[in-house]
Amino acid sequence: SGGIILNTSSNNTVDLTGNIDSGGIGIQMLLGEGNTINVTGNIDTANGSASGVYMRLTEFNTINITGNVTTLNDFADAFELENSGSNTINFNGNITTSGIGAEGILINASHLNTTTMTGNINISGANAYGILISVSNSNTTTMTGNITTTGSVSRGIYIFGSDSNTTTMTGNISTTGLNAPGLELNASDSNNITMNGDITTSSTGGDGEPIRFTNSDSNTITLSGAAHSLGGDQAISLDTDSQSNT
């Protein structure tokens, strides 16, 4: 079946049992408020820059997906939140992206959203991240599953320019590409990250630490597991502009 599109729509409920095999975006919501979308089935997009789920300028919506999300092309994120607030996303399934810059979960310029995922994230493109939180504050992300990236500069979790987010992961992070940290905070303050699992990196490029801080202050990371740097980088990197992290 084709995708689900809700543009300038409010207080609707959409229920779909079946797969979405779309040449475009699987689920698109623009300028939406108070909507609920329930999907039981897989989402597979095949067109350039086509995300699995794309939400922009939305608030107070709920999306429940039981199934896998797969994207093939460059910049085709599995889940993308742009300029959106106070949305709830519940996802039970696996994420697979193959393109350059194709994130598993992207939260960009968005605040107060809650994302819960049970499943694995597999990223094979370069400059693509398992979870990217960019210029976004006070979001809550909970994941039960593993994150694996194989491309160069493809981080497991990357928090950039973002403050006061809470991220909890139960599972392992593995990166094998060049200059691919497992968990990195850049220009981000007062975030709380709980990691129940191992972080393993294999990069030999000098920037592939399991945990990396750049210009980031007052963050808390609780790691119940091991930080393995198989490529020879140190386990934890803090630059001189990062202060009061624990």
PDB file of C-alpha atoms in Angstrom:
ATOM      1  CA  SER A   1       0.000   0.000   0.000  1.00  0.00           C
ATOM      2  CA  GLY A   2       1.005   3.618  -0.337  1.00  0.00           C
ATOM      3  CA  GLY A   3       2.001   5.966   2.429  1.00  0.00           C
ATOM      4  CA  ILE A   4      -0.056   7.839   5.007  1.00  0.00           C
ATOM      5  CA  ILE A   5      -0.164  11.619   4.592  1.00  0.00           C
ATOM      6  CA  LEU A   6      -1.704  14.014   7.101  1.00  0.00           C
ATOM      7  CA  ASN A   7      -1.098  17.653   6.232  1.00  0.00           C
ATOM      8  CA  THR A   8      -2.696  20.499   8.175  1.00  0.00           C
ATOM      9  CA  SER A   9      -4.812  17.941   9.998  1.00  0.00           C
ATOM     10  CA  SER A  10      -5.925  17.703  13.617  1.00  0.00           C
ATOM     11  CA  ASN A  11      -7.525  15.152  15.928  1.00  0.00           C
ATOM     12  CA  ASN A  12      -7.676  12.285  13.437  1.00  0.00           C
ATOM     13  CA  THR A  13      -7.141   8.556  14.106  1.00  0.00           C
ATOM     14  CA  VAL A  14      -5.666   6.345  11.381  1.00  0.00           C
ATOM     15  CA  ASP A  15      -5.406   2.549  11.786  1.00  0.00           C
ATOM     16  CA  LEU A  16      -3.519   0.452   9.233  1.00  0.00           C
ATOM     17  CA  THR A  17      -2.762  -3.267   9.280  1.00  0.00           C
ATOM     18  CA  GLY A  18      -0.479  -4.056   6.376  1.00  0.00           C
ATOM     19  CA  ASN A  19       2.821  -2.987   4.887  1.00  0.00           C
ATOM     20  CA  ILE A  20       3.685   0.413   3.454  1.00  0.00           C
ATOM     21  CA  ASP A  21       5.856  -0.013   0.339  1.00  0.00           C
ATOM     22  CA  SER A  22       6.156   3.536  -0.845  1.00  0.00           C
ATOM     23  CA  GLY A  23       8.099   5.361  -3.519  1.00  0.00           C
ATOM     24  CA  GLY A  24       7.948   8.362  -1.216  1.00  0.00           C
ATOM     25  CA  ILE A  25       7.684   8.934   2.517  1.00  0.00           C
ATOM     26  CA  GLY A  26       6.014   6.133   4.437  1.00  0.00           C
ATOM     27  CA  ILE A  27       4.206   8.329   6.968  1.00  0.00           C
ATOM     28  CA  GLN A  28       4.163  12.110   6.557  1.00  0.00           C
ATOM     29  CA  MET A  29       2.646  14.613   8.949  1.00  0.00           C
ATOM     30  CA  LEU A  30       2.951  18.375   8.419  1.00  0.00           C
ATOM     31  CA  LEU A  31       1.294  21.011  10.603  1.00  0.00           C
ATOM     32  CA  GLY A  32      -0.598  18.329  12.496  1.00  0.00           C
ATOM     33  CA  GLU A  33      -1.909  18.361  16.049  1.00  0.00           C
ATOM     34  CA  GLY A  34      -3.637  15.770  18.206  1.00  0.00           C
ATOM     35  CA  ASN A  35      -3.545  12.967  15.631  1.00  0.00           C
ATOM     36  CA  THR A  36      -3.048   9.248  16.335  1.00  0.00           C
ATOM     37  CA  ILE A  37      -1.592   6.838  13.774  1.00  0.00           C
ATOM     38  CA  ASN A  38      -1.477   3.088  14.466  1.00  0.00           C
ATOM     39  CA  VAL A  39       0.414   0.874  12.003  1.00  0.00           C
ATOM     40  CA  THR A  40       0.911  -2.876  12.246  1.00  0.00           C
ATOM     41  CA  GLY A  41       3.201  -3.748   9.366  1.00  0.00           C
ATOM     42  CA  ASN A  42       6.524  -2.835   7.798  1.00  0.00           C
ATOM     43  CA  ILE A  43       7.492   0.469   6.208  1.00  0.00           C
ATOM     44  CA  ASP A  44       9.843   0.282   3.206  1.00  0.00           C
ATOM     45  CA  THR A  45      10.729   3.323   1.107  1.00  0.00           C
ATOM     46  CA  ALA A  46      12.657   3.170  -2.154  1.00  0.00           C
ATOM     47  CA  ASN A  47      12.759   6.754  -3.444  1.00  0.00           C
ATOM     48  CA  GLY A  48      15.602   9.253  -2.998  1.00  0.00           C
ATOM     49  CA  SER A  49      15.539  11.144   0.312  1.00  0.00           C
ATOM     50  CA  ALA A  50      12.376   9.317   1.346  1.00  0.00           C
ATOM     51  CA  SER A  51      12.063   8.889   5.121  1.00  0.00           C
ATOM     52  CA  GLY A  52      10.104   6.136   6.756  1.00  0.00           C
ATOM     53  CA  VAL A  53       8.324   8.544   9.122  1.00  0.00           C
ATOM     54  CA  TYR A  54       8.564  12.319   8.664  1.00  0.00           C
ATOM     55  CA  MET A  55       6.967  14.816  11.051  1.00  0.00           C
ATOM     56  CA  ARG A  56       7.406  18.577  10.714  1.00  0.00           C
ATOM     57  CA  LEU A  57       5.734  21.420  12.575  1.00  0.00           C
ATOM     58  CA  THR A  58       3.644  18.995  14.600  1.00  0.00           C
ATOM     59  CA  GLU A  59       2.670  18.715  18.256  1.00  0.00           C
ATOM     60  CA  PHE A  60       0.729  16.447  20.607  1.00  0.00           C
ATOM     61  CA  ASN A  61       0.525  13.581  18.091  1.00  0.00           C
ATOM     62  CA  THR A  62       0.938   9.859  18.812  1.00  0.00           C
ATOM     63  CA  ILE A  63       2.400   7.326  16.403  1.00  0.00           C
ATOM     64  CA  ASN A  64       2.411   3.601  17.237  1.00  0.00           C
ATOM     65  CA  ILE A  65       4.244   1.266  14.860  1.00  0.00           C
ATOM     66  CA  THR A  66       4.685  -2.494  15.169  1.00  0.00           C
ATOM     67  CA  GLY A  67       6.917  -3.554  12.306  1.00  0.00           C
ATOM     68  CA  ASN A  68      10.262  -2.790  10.676  1.00  0.00           C
ATOM     69  CA  VAL A  69      11.330   0.415   8.943  1.00  0.00           C
ATOM     70  CA  THR A  70      13.770   0.169   6.034  1.00  0.00           C
ATOM     71  CA  THR A  71      15.170   2.948   3.844  1.00  0.00           C
ATOM     72  CA  LEU A  72      17.651   2.540   1.013  1.00  0.00           C
ATOM     73  CA  ASN A  73      18.758   5.932  -0.227  1.00  0.00           C
ATOM     74  CA  ASP A  74      20.919   8.844   0.875  1.00  0.00           C
ATOM     75  CA  PHE A  75      19.464  11.137   3.561  1.00  0.00           C
ATOM     76  CA  ALA A  76      16.480   8.834   3.949  1.00  0.00           C
ATOM     77  CA  ASP A  77      16.005   8.707   7.713  1.00  0.00           C
ATOM     78  CA  ALA A  78      13.876   5.998   9.259  1.00  0.00           C
ATOM     79  CA  PHE A  79      12.294   8.441  11.747  1.00  0.00           C
ATOM     80  CA  GLU A  80      12.585  12.205  11.403  1.00  0.00           C
ATOM     81  CA  LEU A  81      11.144  14.866  13.695  1.00  0.00           C
ATOM     82  CA  GLU A  82      11.643  18.456  12.516  1.00  0.00           C
ATOM     83  CA  ASN A  83      10.502  21.557  14.413  1.00  0.00           C
ATOM     84  CA  SER A  84       8.048  19.484  16.407  1.00  0.00           C
ATOM     85  CA  GLY A  85       7.087  19.282  20.073  1.00  0.00           C
ATOM     86  CA  SER A  86       5.333  17.089  22.599  1.00  0.00           C
ATOM     87  CA  ASN A  87       4.820  14.147  20.257  1.00  0.00           C
ATOM     88  CA  THR A  88       4.856  10.496  21.366  1.00  0.00           C
ATOM     89  CA  ILE A  89       6.338   7.749  19.189  1.00  0.00           C
ATOM     90  CA  ASN A  90       6.176   4.072  20.154  1.00  0.00           C
ATOM     91  CA  PHE A  91       8.023   1.698  17.851  1.00  0.00           C
ATOM     92  CA  ASN A  92       8.399  -2.075  18.103  1.00  0.00           C
ATOM     93  CA  GLY A  93      10.602  -3.337  15.306  1.00  0.00           C
ATOM     94  CA  ASN A  94      13.979  -2.951  13.648  1.00  0.00           C
ATOM     95  CA  ILE A  95      15.407  -0.003  11.721  1.00  0.00           C
ATOM     96  CA  THR A  96      17.707  -0.432   8.719  1.00  0.00           C
ATOM     97  CA  THR A  97      19.167   2.414   6.655  1.00  0.00           C
ATOM     98  CA  SER A  98      21.759   2.138   3.881  1.00  0.00           C
ATOM     99  CA  GLY A  99      22.316   5.624   2.489  1.00  0.00           C
ATOM    100  CA  ILE A 100      24.783   8.394   3.234  1.00  0.00           C
ATOM    101  CA  GLY A 101      23.443  10.628   6.004  1.00  0.00           C
ATOM    102  CA  ALA A 102      20.482   8.333   6.630  1.00  0.00           C
ATOM    103  CA  GLU A 103      19.800   8.347  10.366  1.00  0.00           C
ATOM    104  CA  GLY A 104      17.884   5.735  12.288  1.00  0.00           C
ATOM    105  CA  ILE A 105      16.174   8.315  14.513  1.00  0.00           C
ATOM    106  CA  LEU A 106      16.614  12.056  13.896  1.00  0.00           C
ATOM    107  CA  ILE A 107      15.236  14.628  16.317  1.00  0.00           C
ATOM    108  CA  ASN A 108      16.028  18.073  14.920  1.00  0.00           C
ATOM    109  CA  ALA A 109      14.977  21.454  16.350  1.00  0.00           C
ATOM    110  CA  SER A 110      12.314  19.634  18.338  1.00  0.00           C
ATOM    111  CA  HIS A 111      11.488  19.697  22.026  1.00  0.00           C
ATOM    112  CA  LEU A 112       9.600  17.718  24.660  1.00  0.00           C
ATOM    113  CA  ASN A 113       9.070  14.652  22.477  1.00  0.00           C
ATOM    114  CA  THR A 114       8.983  11.086  23.832  1.00  0.00           C
ATOM    115  CA  THR A 115      10.341   8.245  21.698  1.00  0.00           C
ATOM    116  CA  THR A 116      10.275   4.615  22.838  1.00  0.00           C
ATOM    117  CA  MET A 117      11.805   1.900  20.685  1.00  0.00           C
ATOM    118  CA  THR A 118      12.149  -1.853  21.130  1.00  0.00           C
ATOM    119  CA  GLY A 119      14.308  -3.270  18.352  1.00  0.00           C
ATOM    120  CA  ASN A 120      17.696  -2.917  16.705  1.00  0.00           C
ATOM    121  CA  ILE A 121      19.100  -0.079  14.592  1.00  0.00           C
ATOM    122  CA  ASN A 122      21.448  -1.044  11.731  1.00  0.00           C
ATOM    123  CA  ILE A 123      23.185   1.758   9.820  1.00  0.00           C
ATOM    124  CA  SER A 124      25.528   1.043   6.889  1.00  0.00           C
ATOM    125  CA  GLY A 125      25.952   4.433   5.196  1.00  0.00           C
ATOM    126  CA  ALA A 126      28.682   6.986   5.868  1.00  0.00           C
ATOM    127  CA  ASN A 127      27.979  10.042   8.027  1.00  0.00           C
ATOM    128  CA  ALA A 128      24.820   8.379   9.313  1.00  0.00           C
ATOM    129  CA  TYR A 129      23.911   7.933  12.952  1.00  0.00           C
ATOM    130  CA  GLY A 130      21.847   5.474  14.902  1.00  0.00           C
ATOM    131  CA  ILE A 131      20.249   8.249  16.959  1.00  0.00           C
ATOM    132  CA  LEU A 132      20.885  11.946  16.255  1.00  0.00           C
ATOM    133  CA  ILE A 133      19.506  14.628  18.567  1.00  0.00           C
ATOM    134  CA  SER A 134      20.329  17.989  16.988  1.00  0.00           C
ATOM    135  CA  VAL A 135      19.519  21.452  18.379  1.00  0.00           C
ATOM    136  CA  SER A 136      16.738  19.903  20.456  1.00  0.00           C
ATOM    137  CA  ASN A 137      15.964  20.177  24.160  1.00  0.00           C
ATOM    138  CA  SER A 138      14.139  18.209  26.835  1.00  0.00           C
ATOM    139  CA  ASN A 139      13.362  15.124  24.752  1.00  0.00           C
ATOM    140  CA  THR A 140      13.085  11.645  26.260  1.00  0.00           C
ATOM    141  CA  THR A 141      14.367   8.710  24.206  1.00  0.00           C
ATOM    142  CA  THR A 142      14.243   5.119  25.462  1.00  0.00           C
ATOM    143  CA  MET A 143      15.633   2.239  23.434  1.00  0.00           C
ATOM    144  CA  THR A 144      15.811  -1.482  24.120  1.00  0.00           C
ATOM    145  CA  GLY A 145      18.001  -3.044  21.455  1.00  0.00           C
ATOM    146  CA  ASN A 146      21.373  -2.720  19.774  1.00  0.00           C
ATOM    147  CA  ILE A 147      22.824  -0.006  17.538  1.00  0.00           C
ATOM    148  CA  THR A 148      25.302  -1.049  14.847  1.00  0.00           C
ATOM    149  CA  THR A 149      26.980   1.311  12.373  1.00  0.00           C
ATOM    150  CA  THR A 150      29.546   0.356   9.731  1.00  0.00           C
ATOM    151  CA  GLY A 151      30.153   3.550   7.734  1.00  0.00           C
ATOM    152  CA  SER A 152      32.850   6.143   8.255  1.00  0.00           C
ATOM    153  CA  VAL A 153      32.001   8.934  10.731  1.00  0.00           C
ATOM    154  CA  SER A 154      28.820   7.045  11.607  1.00  0.00           C
ATOM    155  CA  ARG A 155      28.200   7.453  15.304  1.00  0.00           C
ATOM    156  CA  GLY A 156      25.969   5.265  17.399  1.00  0.00           C
ATOM    157  CA  ILE A 157      24.371   8.121  19.361  1.00  0.00           C
ATOM    158  CA  TYR A 158      25.199  11.751  18.583  1.00  0.00           C
ATOM    159  CA  ILE A 159      23.841  14.662  20.623  1.00  0.00           C
ATOM    160  CA  PHE A 160      24.676  17.995  19.000  1.00  0.00           C
ATOM    161  CA  GLY A 161      23.765  21.484  20.211  1.00  0.00           C
ATOM    162  CA  SER A 162      21.137  20.021  22.504  1.00  0.00           C
ATOM    163  CA  ASP A 163      20.432  20.431  26.217  1.00  0.00           C
ATOM    164  CA  SER A 164      18.532  18.663  28.992  1.00  0.00           C
ATOM    165  CA  ASN A 165      17.630  15.537  27.049  1.00  0.00           C
ATOM    166  CA  THR A 166      17.196  12.141  28.700  1.00  0.00           C
ATOM    167  CA  THR A 167      18.374   9.098  26.770  1.00  0.00           C
ATOM    168  CA  THR A 168      18.157   5.553  28.138  1.00  0.00           C
ATOM    169  CA  MET A 169      19.457   2.568  26.210  1.00  0.00           C
ATOM    170  CA  THR A 170      19.463  -1.109  27.138  1.00  0.00           C
ATOM    171  CA  GLY A 171      21.629  -2.821  24.567  1.00  0.00           C
ATOM    172  CA  ASN A 172      25.021  -2.541  22.900  1.00  0.00           C
ATOM    173  CA  ILE A 173      26.532   0.034  20.555  1.00  0.00           C
ATOM    174  CA  SER A 174      29.022  -1.119  17.935  1.00  0.00           C
ATOM    175  CA  THR A 175      30.746   1.075  15.339  1.00  0.00           C
ATOM    176  CA  THR A 176      33.332  -0.189  12.847  1.00  0.00           C
ATOM    177  CA  GLY A 177      33.838   2.730  10.467  1.00  0.00           C
ATOM    178  CA  LEU A 178      36.673   5.248  10.411  1.00  0.00           C
ATOM    179  CA  ASN A 179      36.328   8.058  12.971  1.00  0.00           C
ATOM    180  CA  ALA A 180      33.065   6.679  14.309  1.00  0.00           C
ATOM    181  CA  PRO A 181      32.558   7.248  18.065  1.00  0.00           C
ATOM    182  CA  GLY A 182      30.020   5.153  19.879  1.00  0.00           C
ATOM    183  CA  LEU A 183      28.452   7.974  21.910  1.00  0.00           C
ATOM    184  CA  GLU A 184      29.308  11.627  21.314  1.00  0.00           C
ATOM    185  CA  LEU A 185      28.119  14.902  22.816  1.00  0.00           C
ATOM    186  CA  ASN A 186      29.067  18.079  20.977  1.00  0.00           C
ATOM    187  CA  ALA A 187      28.126  21.568  22.204  1.00  0.00           C
ATOM    188  CA  SER A 188      25.516  19.984  24.450  1.00  0.00           C
ATOM    189  CA  ASP A 189      24.884  20.580  28.148  1.00  0.00           C
ATOM    190  CA  SER A 190      22.984  19.018  31.042  1.00  0.00           C
ATOM    191  CA  ASN A 191      21.963  15.839  29.245  1.00  0.00           C
ATOM    192  CA  ASN A 192      21.356  12.603  31.133  1.00  0.00           C
ATOM    193  CA  ILE A 193      22.338   9.339  29.428  1.00  0.00           C
ATOM    194  CA  THR A 194      21.928   5.871  30.906  1.00  0.00           C
ATOM    195  CA  MET A 195      23.557   3.048  28.979  1.00  0.00           C
ATOM    196  CA  ASN A 196      22.980  -0.557  30.019  1.00  0.00           C
ATOM    197  CA  GLY A 197      25.314  -2.397  27.691  1.00  0.00           C
ATOM    198  CA  ASP A 198      28.709  -2.247  26.027  1.00  0.00           C
ATOM    199  CA  ILE A 199      30.069   0.386  23.649  1.00  0.00           C
ATOM    200  CA  THR A 200      32.606  -1.005  21.177  1.00  0.00           C
ATOM    201  CA  THR A 201      34.445   0.935  18.468  1.00  0.00           C
ATOM    202  CA  SER A 202      36.984  -0.311  15.911  1.00  0.00           C
ATOM    203  CA  SER A 203      38.186   2.903  14.285  1.00  0.00           C
ATOM    204  CA  THR A 204      41.897   3.505  13.803  1.00  0.00           C
ATOM    205  CA  GLY A 205      41.462   7.118  12.693  1.00  0.00           C
ATOM    206  CA  GLY A 206      42.018   8.803  16.046  1.00  0.00           C
ATOM    207  CA  ASP A 207      38.416   9.986  16.547  1.00  0.00           C
ATOM    208  CA  GLY A 208      36.684   6.706  17.238  1.00  0.00           C
ATOM    209  CA  GLU A 209      36.382   6.690  21.001  1.00  0.00           C
ATOM    210  CA  PRO A 210      33.519   4.788  22.626  1.00  0.00           C
ATOM    211  CA  ILE A 211      32.566   7.975  24.534  1.00  0.00           C
ATOM    212  CA  ARG A 212      33.494  11.455  23.311  1.00  0.00           C
ATOM    213  CA  PHE A 213      32.805  14.952  24.697  1.00  0.00           C
ATOM    214  CA  THR A 214      33.391  18.113  22.664  1.00  0.00           C
ATOM    215  CA  ASN A 215      32.593  21.544  24.126  1.00  0.00           C
ATOM    216  CA  SER A 216      29.936  20.000  26.368  1.00  0.00           C
ATOM    217  CA  ASP A 217      29.307  20.666  30.055  1.00  0.00           C
ATOM    218  CA  SER A 218      27.417  19.224  33.024  1.00  0.00           C
ATOM    219  CA  ASN A 219      26.292  16.037  31.322  1.00  0.00           C
ATOM    220  CA  THR A 220      25.759  12.765  33.197  1.00  0.00           C
ATOM    221  CA  ILE A 221      26.523   9.385  31.648  1.00  0.00           C
ATOM    222  CA  THR A 222      25.798   6.207  33.581  1.00  0.00           C
ATOM    223  CA  LEU A 223      27.382   3.191  31.883  1.00  0.00           C
ATOM    224  CA  SER A 224      26.571  -0.314  33.101  1.00  0.00           C
ATOM    225  CA  GLY A 225      28.840  -2.167  30.733  1.00  0.00           C
ATOM    226  CA  ALA A 226      32.251  -1.785  29.136  1.00  0.00           C
ATOM    227  CA  ALA A 227      33.774   0.773  26.779  1.00  0.00           C
ATOM    228  CA  HIS A 228      35.991  -1.081  24.288  1.00  0.00           C
ATOM    229  CA  SER A 229      38.226   0.713  21.801  1.00  0.00           C
ATOM    230  CA  LEU A 230      39.515  -2.034  19.532  1.00  0.00           C
ATOM    231  CA  GLY A 231      41.255   0.352  17.139  1.00  0.00           C
ATOM    232  CA  GLY A 232      43.577   1.849  19.725  1.00  0.00           C
ATOM    233  CA  ASP A 233      41.792   5.101  20.599  1.00  0.00           C
ATOM    234  CA  GLN A 234      41.215   5.909  24.237  1.00  0.00           C
ATOM    235  CA  ALA A 235      37.962   4.777  25.811  1.00  0.00           C
ATOM    236  CA  ILE A 236      36.771   8.269  26.795  1.00  0.00           C
ATOM    237  CA  SER A 237      37.755  11.603  25.219  1.00  0.00           C
ATOM    238  CA  LEU A 238      37.073  15.011  26.787  1.00  0.00           C
ATOM    239  CA  ASP A 239      38.400  18.158  25.154  1.00  0.00           C
ATOM    240  CA  THR A 240      39.503  21.146  27.219  1.00  0.00           C
ATOM    241  CA  ASP A 241      36.208  22.941  26.582  1.00  0.00           C
ATOM    242  CA  SER A 242      34.170  20.195  28.276  1.00  0.00           C
ATOM    243  CA  GLN A 243      33.641  20.710  31.987  1.00  0.00           C
ATOM    244  CA  SER A 244      31.779  19.172  34.943  1.00  0.00           C
ATOM    245  CA  ASN A 245      30.714  15.985  33.174  1.00  0.00           C
ATOM    246  CA  THR A 246      30.233  12.798  35.182  1.00  0.00           C
TER     247      THR A 246
END
